Tab-separated table of C-alpha atoms in Angstrom:
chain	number	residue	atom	x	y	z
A	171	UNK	CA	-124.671	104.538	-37.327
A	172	UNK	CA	-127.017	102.581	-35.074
A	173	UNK	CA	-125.940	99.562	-37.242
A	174	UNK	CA	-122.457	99.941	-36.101
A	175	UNK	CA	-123.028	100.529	-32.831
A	176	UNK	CA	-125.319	97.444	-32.498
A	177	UNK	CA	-122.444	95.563	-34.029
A	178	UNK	CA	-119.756	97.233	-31.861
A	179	UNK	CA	-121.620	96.224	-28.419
A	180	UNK	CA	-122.117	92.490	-29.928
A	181	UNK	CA	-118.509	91.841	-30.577
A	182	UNK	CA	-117.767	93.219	-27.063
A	183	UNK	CA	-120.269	90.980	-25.427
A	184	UNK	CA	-118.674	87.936	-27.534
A	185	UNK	CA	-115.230	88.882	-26.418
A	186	UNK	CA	-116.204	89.558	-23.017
A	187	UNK	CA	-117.908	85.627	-22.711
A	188	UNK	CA	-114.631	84.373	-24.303
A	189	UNK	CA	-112.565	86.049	-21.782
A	190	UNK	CA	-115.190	84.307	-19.034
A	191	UNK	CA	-114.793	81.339	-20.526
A	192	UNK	CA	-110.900	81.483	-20.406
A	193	UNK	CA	-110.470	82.553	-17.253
A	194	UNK	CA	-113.351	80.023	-15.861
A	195	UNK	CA	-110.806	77.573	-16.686
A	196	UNK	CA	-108.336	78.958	-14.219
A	197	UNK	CA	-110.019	78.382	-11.524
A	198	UNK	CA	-110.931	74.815	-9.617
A	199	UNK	CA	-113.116	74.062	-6.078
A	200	UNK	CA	-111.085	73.863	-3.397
A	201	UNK	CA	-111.265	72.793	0.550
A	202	UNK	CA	-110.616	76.305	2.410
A	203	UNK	CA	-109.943	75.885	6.272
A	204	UNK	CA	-110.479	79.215	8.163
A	205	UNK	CA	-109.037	79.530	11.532
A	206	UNK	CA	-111.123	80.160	14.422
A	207	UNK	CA	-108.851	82.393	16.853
A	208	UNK	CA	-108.912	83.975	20.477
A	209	UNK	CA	-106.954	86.167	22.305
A	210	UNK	CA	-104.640	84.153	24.949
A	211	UNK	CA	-105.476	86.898	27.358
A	212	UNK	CA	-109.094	86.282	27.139
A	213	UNK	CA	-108.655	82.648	26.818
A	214	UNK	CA	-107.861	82.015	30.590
A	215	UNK	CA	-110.631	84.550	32.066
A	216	UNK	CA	-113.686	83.611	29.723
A	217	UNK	CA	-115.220	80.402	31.769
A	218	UNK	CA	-118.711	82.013	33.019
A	219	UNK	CA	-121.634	80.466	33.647
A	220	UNK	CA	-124.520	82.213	31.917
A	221	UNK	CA	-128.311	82.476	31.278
A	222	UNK	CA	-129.452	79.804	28.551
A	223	UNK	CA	-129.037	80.426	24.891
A	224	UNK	CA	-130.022	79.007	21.852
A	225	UNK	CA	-127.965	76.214	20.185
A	226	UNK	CA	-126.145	77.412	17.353
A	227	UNK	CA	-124.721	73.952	16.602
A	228	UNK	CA	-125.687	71.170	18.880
A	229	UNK	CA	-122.084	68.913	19.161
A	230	UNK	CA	-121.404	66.013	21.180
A	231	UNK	CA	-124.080	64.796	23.657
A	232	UNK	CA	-123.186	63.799	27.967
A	233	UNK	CA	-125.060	62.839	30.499
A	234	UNK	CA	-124.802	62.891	34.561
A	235	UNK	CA	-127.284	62.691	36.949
A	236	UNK	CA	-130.432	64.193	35.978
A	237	UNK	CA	-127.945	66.886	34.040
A	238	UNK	CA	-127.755	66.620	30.406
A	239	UNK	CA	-124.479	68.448	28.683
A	240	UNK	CA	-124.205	69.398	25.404
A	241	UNK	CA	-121.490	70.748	23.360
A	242	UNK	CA	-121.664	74.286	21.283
A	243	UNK	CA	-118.649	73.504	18.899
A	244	UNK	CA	-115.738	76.125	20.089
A	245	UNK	CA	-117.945	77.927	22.328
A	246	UNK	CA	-118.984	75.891	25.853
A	247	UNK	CA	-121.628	73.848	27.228
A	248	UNK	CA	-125.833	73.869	26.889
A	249	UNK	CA	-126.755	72.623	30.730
A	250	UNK	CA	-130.065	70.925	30.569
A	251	UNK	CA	-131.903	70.036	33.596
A	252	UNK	CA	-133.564	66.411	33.185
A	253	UNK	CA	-134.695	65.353	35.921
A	254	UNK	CA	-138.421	65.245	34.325
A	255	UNK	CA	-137.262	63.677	30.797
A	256	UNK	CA	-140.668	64.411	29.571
A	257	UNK	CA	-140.367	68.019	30.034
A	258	UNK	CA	-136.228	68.841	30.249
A	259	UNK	CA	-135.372	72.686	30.706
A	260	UNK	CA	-132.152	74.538	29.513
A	261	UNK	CA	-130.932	75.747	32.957
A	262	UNK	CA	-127.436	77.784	31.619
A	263	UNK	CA	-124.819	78.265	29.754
A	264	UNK	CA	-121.500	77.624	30.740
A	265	UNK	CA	-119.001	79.274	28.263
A	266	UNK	CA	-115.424	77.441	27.499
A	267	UNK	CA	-113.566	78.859	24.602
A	268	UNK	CA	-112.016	76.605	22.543
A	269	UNK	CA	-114.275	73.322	23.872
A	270	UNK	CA	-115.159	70.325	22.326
A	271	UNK	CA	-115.279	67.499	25.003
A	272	UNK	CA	-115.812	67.121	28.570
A	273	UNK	CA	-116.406	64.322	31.040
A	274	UNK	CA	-117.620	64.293	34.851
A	275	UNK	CA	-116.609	62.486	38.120
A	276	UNK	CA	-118.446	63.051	41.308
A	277	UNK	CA	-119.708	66.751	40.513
A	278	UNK	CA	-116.266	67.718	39.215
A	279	UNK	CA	-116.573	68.495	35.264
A	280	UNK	CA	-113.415	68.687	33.260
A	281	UNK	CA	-113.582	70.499	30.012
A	282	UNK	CA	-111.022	71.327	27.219
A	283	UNK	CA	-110.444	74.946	26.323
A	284	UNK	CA	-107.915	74.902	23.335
A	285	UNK	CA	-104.394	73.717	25.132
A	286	UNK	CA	-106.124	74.116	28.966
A	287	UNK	CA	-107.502	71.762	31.040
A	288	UNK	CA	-110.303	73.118	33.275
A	289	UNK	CA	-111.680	72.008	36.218
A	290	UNK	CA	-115.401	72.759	37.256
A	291	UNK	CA	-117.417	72.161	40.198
A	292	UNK	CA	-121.225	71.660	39.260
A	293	UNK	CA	-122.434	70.213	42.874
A	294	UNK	CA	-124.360	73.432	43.066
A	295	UNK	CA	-125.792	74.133	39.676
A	296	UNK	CA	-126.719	77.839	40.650
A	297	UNK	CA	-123.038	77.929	41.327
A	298	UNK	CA	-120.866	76.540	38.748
A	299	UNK	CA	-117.689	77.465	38.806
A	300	UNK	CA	-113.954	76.994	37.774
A	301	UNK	CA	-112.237	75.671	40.513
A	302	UNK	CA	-108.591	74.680	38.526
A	303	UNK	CA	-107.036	75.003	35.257
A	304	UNK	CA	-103.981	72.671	33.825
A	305	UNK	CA	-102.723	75.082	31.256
A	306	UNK	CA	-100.987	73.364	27.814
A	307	UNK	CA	-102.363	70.531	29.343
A	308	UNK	CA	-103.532	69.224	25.938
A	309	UNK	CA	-100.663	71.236	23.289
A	310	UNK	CA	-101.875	69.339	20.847
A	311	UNK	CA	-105.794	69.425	21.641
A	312	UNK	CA	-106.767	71.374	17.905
A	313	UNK	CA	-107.583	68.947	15.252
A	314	UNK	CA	-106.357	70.214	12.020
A	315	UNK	CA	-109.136	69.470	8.945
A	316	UNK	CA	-108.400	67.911	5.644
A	317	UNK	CA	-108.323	71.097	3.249
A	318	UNK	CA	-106.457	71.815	0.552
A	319	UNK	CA	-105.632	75.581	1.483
A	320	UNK	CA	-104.847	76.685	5.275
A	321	UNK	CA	-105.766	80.298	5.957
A	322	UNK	CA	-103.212	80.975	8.638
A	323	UNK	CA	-101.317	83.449	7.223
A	324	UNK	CA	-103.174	86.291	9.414
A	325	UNK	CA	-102.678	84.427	12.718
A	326	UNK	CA	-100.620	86.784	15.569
A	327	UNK	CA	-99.073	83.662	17.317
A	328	UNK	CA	-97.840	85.551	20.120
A	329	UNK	CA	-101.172	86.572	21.467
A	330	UNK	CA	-103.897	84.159	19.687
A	331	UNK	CA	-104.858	80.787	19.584
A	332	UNK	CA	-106.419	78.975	17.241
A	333	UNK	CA	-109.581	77.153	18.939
A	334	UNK	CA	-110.973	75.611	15.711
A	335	UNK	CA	-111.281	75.716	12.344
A	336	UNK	CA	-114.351	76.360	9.680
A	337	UNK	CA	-114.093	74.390	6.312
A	338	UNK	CA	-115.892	75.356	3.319
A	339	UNK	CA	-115.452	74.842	-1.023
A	340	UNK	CA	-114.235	77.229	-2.370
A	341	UNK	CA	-113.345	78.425	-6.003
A	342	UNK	CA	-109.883	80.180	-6.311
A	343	UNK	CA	-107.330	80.940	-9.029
A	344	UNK	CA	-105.250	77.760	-9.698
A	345	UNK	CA	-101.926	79.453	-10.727
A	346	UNK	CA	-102.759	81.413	-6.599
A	347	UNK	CA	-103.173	78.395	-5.094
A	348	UNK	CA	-99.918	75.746	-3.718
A	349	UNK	CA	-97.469	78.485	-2.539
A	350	UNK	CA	-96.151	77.632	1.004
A	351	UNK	CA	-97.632	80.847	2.076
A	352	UNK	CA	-101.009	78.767	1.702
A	353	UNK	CA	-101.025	75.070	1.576
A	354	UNK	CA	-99.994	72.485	3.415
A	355	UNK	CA	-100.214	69.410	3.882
A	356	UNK	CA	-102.452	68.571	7.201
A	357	UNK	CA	-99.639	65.816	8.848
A	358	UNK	CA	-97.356	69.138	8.135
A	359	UNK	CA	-99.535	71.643	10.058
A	360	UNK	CA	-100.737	69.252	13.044
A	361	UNK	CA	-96.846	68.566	13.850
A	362	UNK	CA	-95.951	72.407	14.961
A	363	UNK	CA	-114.503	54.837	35.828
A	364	UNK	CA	-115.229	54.415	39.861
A	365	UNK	CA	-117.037	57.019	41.680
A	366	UNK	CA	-119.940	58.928	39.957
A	367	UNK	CA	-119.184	58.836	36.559
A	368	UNK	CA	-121.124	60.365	33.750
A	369	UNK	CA	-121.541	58.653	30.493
A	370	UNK	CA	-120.658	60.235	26.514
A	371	UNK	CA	-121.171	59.154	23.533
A	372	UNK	CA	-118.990	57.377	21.141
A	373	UNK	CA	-118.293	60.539	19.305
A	374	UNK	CA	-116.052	61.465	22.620
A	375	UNK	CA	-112.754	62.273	22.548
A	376	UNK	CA	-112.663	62.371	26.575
A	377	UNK	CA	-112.934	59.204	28.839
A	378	UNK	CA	-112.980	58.459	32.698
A	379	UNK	CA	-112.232	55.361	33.922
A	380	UNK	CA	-111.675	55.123	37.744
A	381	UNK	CA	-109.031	57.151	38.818
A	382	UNK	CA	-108.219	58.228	35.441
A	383	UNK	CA	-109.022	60.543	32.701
A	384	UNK	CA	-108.045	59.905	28.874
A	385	UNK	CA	-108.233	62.685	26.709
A	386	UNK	CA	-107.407	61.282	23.129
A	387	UNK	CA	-105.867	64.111	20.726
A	388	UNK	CA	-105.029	63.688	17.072
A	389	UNK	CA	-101.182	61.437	18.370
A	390	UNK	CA	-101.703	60.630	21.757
A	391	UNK	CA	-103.469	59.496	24.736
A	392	UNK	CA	-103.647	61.970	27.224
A	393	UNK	CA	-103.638	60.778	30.808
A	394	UNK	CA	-104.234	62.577	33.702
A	395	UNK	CA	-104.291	61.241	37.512
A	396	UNK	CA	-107.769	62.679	38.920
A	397	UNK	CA	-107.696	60.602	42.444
A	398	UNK	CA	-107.630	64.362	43.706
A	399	UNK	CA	-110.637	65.443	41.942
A	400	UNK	CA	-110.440	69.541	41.753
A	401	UNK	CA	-106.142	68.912	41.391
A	402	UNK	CA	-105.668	66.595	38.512
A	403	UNK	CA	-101.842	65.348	37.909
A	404	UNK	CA	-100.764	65.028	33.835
A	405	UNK	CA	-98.881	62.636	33.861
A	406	UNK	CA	-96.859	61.111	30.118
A	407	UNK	CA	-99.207	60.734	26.976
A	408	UNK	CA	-98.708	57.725	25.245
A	409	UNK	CA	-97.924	58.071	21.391
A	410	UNK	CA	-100.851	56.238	19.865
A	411	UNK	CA	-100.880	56.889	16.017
A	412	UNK	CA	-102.342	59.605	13.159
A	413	UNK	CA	-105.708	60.923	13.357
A	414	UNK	CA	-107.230	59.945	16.512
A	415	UNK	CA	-110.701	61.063	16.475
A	416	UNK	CA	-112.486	59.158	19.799
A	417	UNK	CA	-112.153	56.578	22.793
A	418	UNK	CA	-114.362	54.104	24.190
A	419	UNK	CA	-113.674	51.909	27.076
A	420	UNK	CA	-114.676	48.418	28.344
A	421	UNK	CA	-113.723	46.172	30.863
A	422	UNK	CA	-109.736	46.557	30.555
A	423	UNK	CA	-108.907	48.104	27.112
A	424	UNK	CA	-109.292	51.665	25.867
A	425	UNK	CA	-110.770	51.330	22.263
A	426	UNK	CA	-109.592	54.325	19.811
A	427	UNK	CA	-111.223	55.487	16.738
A	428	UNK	CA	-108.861	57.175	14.138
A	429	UNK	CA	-109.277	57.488	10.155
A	430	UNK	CA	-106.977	54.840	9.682
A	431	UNK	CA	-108.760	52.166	11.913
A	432	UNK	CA	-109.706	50.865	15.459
A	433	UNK	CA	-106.218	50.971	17.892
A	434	UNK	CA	-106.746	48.772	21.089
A	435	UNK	CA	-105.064	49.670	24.252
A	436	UNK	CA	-105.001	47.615	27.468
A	437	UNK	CA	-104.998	49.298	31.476
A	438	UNK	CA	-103.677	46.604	33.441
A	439	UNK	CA	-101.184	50.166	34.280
A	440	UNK	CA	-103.892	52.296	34.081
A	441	UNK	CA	-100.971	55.496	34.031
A	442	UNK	CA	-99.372	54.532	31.283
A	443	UNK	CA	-101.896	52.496	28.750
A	444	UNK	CA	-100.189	49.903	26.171
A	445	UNK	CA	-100.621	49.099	22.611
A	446	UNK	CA	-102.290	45.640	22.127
A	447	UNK	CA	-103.371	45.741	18.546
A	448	UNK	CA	-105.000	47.367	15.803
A	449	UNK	CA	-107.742	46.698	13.024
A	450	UNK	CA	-106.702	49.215	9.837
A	451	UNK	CA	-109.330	50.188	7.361
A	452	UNK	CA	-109.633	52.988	4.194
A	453	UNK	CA	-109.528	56.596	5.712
A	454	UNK	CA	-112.804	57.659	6.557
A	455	UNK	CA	-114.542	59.004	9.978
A	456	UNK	CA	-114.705	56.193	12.460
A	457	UNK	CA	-116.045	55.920	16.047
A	458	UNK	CA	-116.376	52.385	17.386
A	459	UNK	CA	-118.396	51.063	20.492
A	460	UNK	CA	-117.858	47.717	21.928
A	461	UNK	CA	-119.985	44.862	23.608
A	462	UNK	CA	-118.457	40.787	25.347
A	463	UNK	CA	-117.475	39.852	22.154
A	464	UNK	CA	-117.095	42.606	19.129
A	465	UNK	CA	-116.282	45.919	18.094
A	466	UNK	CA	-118.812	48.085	15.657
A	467	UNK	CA	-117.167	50.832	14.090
A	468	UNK	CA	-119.072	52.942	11.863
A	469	UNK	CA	-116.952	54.743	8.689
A	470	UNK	CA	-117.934	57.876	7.189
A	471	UNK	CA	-116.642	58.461	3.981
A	472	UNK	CA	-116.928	61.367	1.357
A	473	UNK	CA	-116.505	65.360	2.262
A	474	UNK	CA	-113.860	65.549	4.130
A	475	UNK	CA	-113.367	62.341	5.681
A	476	UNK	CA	-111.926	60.511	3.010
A	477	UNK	CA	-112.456	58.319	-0.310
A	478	UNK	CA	-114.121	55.245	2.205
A	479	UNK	CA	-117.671	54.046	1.151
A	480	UNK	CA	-120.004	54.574	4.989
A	481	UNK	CA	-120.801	51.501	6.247
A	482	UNK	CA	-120.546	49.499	9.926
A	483	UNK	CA	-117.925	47.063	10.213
A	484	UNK	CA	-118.508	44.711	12.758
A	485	UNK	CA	-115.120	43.073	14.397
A	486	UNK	CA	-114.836	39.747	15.636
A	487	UNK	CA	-112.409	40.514	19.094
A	488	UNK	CA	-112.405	36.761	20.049
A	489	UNK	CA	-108.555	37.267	20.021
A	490	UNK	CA	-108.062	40.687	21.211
A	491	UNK	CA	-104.435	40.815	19.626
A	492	UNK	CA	-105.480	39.634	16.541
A	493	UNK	CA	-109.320	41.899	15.308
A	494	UNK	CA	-110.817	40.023	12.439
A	495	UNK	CA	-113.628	41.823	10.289
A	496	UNK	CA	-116.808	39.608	10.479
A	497	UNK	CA	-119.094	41.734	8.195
A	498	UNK	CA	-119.431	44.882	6.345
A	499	UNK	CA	-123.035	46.392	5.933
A	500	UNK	CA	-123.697	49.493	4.013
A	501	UNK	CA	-124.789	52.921	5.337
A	502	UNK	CA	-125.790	56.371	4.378
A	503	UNK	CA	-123.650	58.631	6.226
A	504	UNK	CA	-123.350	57.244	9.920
A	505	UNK	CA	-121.866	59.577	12.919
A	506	UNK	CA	-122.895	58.537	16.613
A	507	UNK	CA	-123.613	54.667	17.842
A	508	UNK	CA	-124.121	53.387	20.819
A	509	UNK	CA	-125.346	49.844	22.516
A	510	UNK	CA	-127.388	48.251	25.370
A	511	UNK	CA	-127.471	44.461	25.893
A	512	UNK	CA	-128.613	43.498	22.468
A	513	UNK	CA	-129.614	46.890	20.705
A	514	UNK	CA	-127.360	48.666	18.321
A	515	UNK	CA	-127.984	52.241	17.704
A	516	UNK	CA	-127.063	53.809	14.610
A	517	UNK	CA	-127.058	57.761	14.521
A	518	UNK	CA	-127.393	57.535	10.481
A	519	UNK	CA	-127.220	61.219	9.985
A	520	UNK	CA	-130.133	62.826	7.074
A	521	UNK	CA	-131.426	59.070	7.062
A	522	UNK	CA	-132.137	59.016	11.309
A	523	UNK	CA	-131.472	56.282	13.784
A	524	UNK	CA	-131.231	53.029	13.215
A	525	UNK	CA	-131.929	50.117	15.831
A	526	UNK	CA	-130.717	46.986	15.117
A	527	UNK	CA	-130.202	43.697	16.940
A	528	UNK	CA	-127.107	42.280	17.835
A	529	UNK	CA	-127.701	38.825	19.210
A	530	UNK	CA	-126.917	36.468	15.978
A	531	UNK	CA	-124.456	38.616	14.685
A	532	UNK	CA	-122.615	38.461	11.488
A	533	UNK	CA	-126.714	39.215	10.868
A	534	UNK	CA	-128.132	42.006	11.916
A	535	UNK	CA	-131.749	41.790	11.573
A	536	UNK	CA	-132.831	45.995	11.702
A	537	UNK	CA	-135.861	46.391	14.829
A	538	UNK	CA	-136.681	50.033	14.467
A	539	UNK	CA	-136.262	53.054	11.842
A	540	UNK	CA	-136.807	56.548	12.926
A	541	UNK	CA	-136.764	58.509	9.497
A	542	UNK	CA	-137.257	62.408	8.457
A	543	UNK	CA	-134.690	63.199	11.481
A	544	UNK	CA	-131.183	64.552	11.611
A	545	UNK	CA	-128.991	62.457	14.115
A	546	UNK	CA	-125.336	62.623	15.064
A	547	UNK	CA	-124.650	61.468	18.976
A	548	UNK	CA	-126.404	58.672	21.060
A	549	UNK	CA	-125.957	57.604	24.695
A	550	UNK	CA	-127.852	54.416	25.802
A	551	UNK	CA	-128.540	54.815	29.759
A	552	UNK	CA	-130.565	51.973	31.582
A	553	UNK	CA	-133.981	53.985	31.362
A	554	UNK	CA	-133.782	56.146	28.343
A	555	UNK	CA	-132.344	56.070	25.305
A	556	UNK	CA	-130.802	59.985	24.474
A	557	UNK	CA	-130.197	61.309	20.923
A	558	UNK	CA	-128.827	65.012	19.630
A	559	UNK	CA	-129.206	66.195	16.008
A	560	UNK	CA	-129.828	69.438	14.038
A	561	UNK	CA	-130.951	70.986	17.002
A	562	UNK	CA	-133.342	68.760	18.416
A	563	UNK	CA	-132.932	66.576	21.734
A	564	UNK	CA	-134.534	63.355	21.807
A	565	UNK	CA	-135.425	60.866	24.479
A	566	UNK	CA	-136.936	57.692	23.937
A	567	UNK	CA	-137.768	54.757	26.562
A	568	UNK	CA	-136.776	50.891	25.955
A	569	UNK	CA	-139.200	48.219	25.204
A	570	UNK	CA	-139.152	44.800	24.574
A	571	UNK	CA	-136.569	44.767	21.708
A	572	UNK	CA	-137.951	47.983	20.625
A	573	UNK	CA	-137.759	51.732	21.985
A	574	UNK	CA	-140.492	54.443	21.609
A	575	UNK	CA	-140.333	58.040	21.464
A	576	UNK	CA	-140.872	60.041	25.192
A	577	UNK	CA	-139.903	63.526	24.040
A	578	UNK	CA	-138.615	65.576	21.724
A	579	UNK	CA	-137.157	69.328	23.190
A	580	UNK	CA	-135.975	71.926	20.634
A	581	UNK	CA	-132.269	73.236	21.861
A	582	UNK	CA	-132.724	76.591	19.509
């Protein structure tokens, strides 16, 4: 009796491993975007300004003044005092549903909160507050991820919106997974400086330049007239492609980032901003910065950027209508750059910030190597170099073709 009963649980554990095995083969990894929603009643009463918290997610990095902004992905702004960059002090919170980007002129801040356009007066930092609000300023503000599968299904359209997205692998019945109930293809989905300016990093997707402010979403330019600072006038956005991702400006030309490549667009009519020309590369993550005489855009490929190996192309803009690759070199998985006079600075994510000098370029002999740090955003200024990544901010202070650490202040 025990005999057969030994033998009756073995050929049930061998038929139950078979039937694993079978139905392992059903299944494959797959990129799942989950919606981030909010109530469109709450959306338009939600900007406070609160006591400092810790930093979930340190995003994109700004500076003004002896402020220092930086960006909690979907949920508002970190306000750091640092006007001692030795010792800098979180000094608030100011919460923005929906926000990714903003950019200051003259104590005014301007902030995206999903479609809105706000308006905030910072000249008294005890009393920050919203002093105007463009709504479906920006309709097309939320970037849609690359995924294979689009969670949406649950959304109540009529009274949410959707102020981001979180993007994870994973594994799901194959035969489940293509209906129209729940994939799409992204292209598919996303189709439903004068005065006292402060200074982003390339990462930005905001960008003030005299009069003006250019918010970049995934098709167009954004332009608003900001002349009247606390009243800003939208005026037409200017078609400018797929996949916009950031904008950097110099001298007379708006530079834009995208995964396709590096779109060029002049100001001589600063309202209405027009196409000059465009250097196209593999898909891939790609902000760009720009000095007198090239363009550096660094690619980020794998996850979900695209198939592109990283690396930093360097563009020869001797005719501006007409961008010419000079060199290719090789990174590791590249996010932020910035540069000052003849430093490059390479946010190099895991494998930390690279310093290179730019004065004999196609080479680019490397100066400095700060390793065993996380970086993502940089922003030269003309005393201090400032650097965000997994939760750290650091500050460092220019030498003679070098920089050296100055401090190092924990956002969590």
């Amino acid at each position: 009796m025990k005999r057969f009963l030994f033998l009756l649980v073995l050929i049930n554990s061998t038929l139950f491993i078979s039937c694993n095995d079978d139905d392992e083969s059903e299944y494959a990894d797959y990129i799942v975007a989950t919606p981030l929603l909010v109530n469109k009643a709450e959306l338009r009463t939600s900007v406070t300004v609160i006591a400092p918290i810790p930093t979930e997610t340190s995003g994109k990095i700004y500076a003004y003044n002896d402020y220092i902004f930086i960006n909690e992905k979907y949920k508002g702004v970190h306000v750091i005092d640092n006007s001692n960059p030795e010792n800098p002090s979180k000094i608030g919170f100011i919460t923005i549903p929906g926000n990714v980007d903003i950019s200051v002129k003259d104590n005014f801040l301007y902030a995206d909160s999903v479609v809105d356009l706000v308006v905030l007066d910072i000249s008294n930092r005890d009393e920050i507050k919203e002093v105007n609000r463009l709504e479906n300023a920006l309709p097309n503000n939320v970037v849609w991820p690359i995924a294979e599968i689009y969670e949406y299904a649950q959304i109540d359209y009529e009274n949410q919106y959707i102020i981001g997205w979180e993007t994870k692998i994973e594994r799901r019945k194959i035969e489940e997974v293509g209906g129209p109930d729940i994939f799409l293809e992204a292209d598919a989905i996303a189709n439903q400086s004068g005065g006292n300016t402060g200074q982003g990093g390339s990462l930005a997707r905001f960008k003030i330049v005299d009069e003006y402010l250019y918010a970049v979403d995934s098709h167009n330019i954004n332009v608003f007239n900001i002349s009247n600072l606390n009243a800003p006038e939208k005026l037409n956005p200017i078609y400018a492609g797929f996949d916009i991702e950031t904008i950097f400006n110099k001298g007379d030309y708006l530079y834009l980032g995208s995964m396709q490549g590096m779109f060029i667009y002049n100001l001589s009519d600063p309202a209405v901003p027009s196409y000059v020309s465009e250097f196209r590369h593999g898909t891939a993550c790609d902000p760009v910065v720009v000095d007198d005489n090239y363009a550096y855009v660094t690619l980020r490929g794998g996850n979900f950027c695209g198939a592109t190996e990283s690396g930093l192309y360097i563009v020869d803009l001797a005719n501006i209508e007409a961008p010419e690759l000079k060199v290719m070199y090789p990174m590791d998985e590249p996010y932020g750059l910035g540069i000052k006079g003849n430093q490059l600075f390479i946010c190099d994510g895991a494998s930390g910030l690279k310093v290179y000098d730019t004065s004999r370029v196609p080479d680019l002999p490397q100066l400095n190597h700060f390793k065993d740090i996380v970086t993502f955003d940089v922003i030269p200024l003309e005393e201090q170099l400032l650097m965000v990544g997994d939760g750290v901010l650091y500050q460092y202070t220019y030498t003679a073709n070098n920089i050296k650490l100055l401090s190092e202040f924990r956002l969590n």
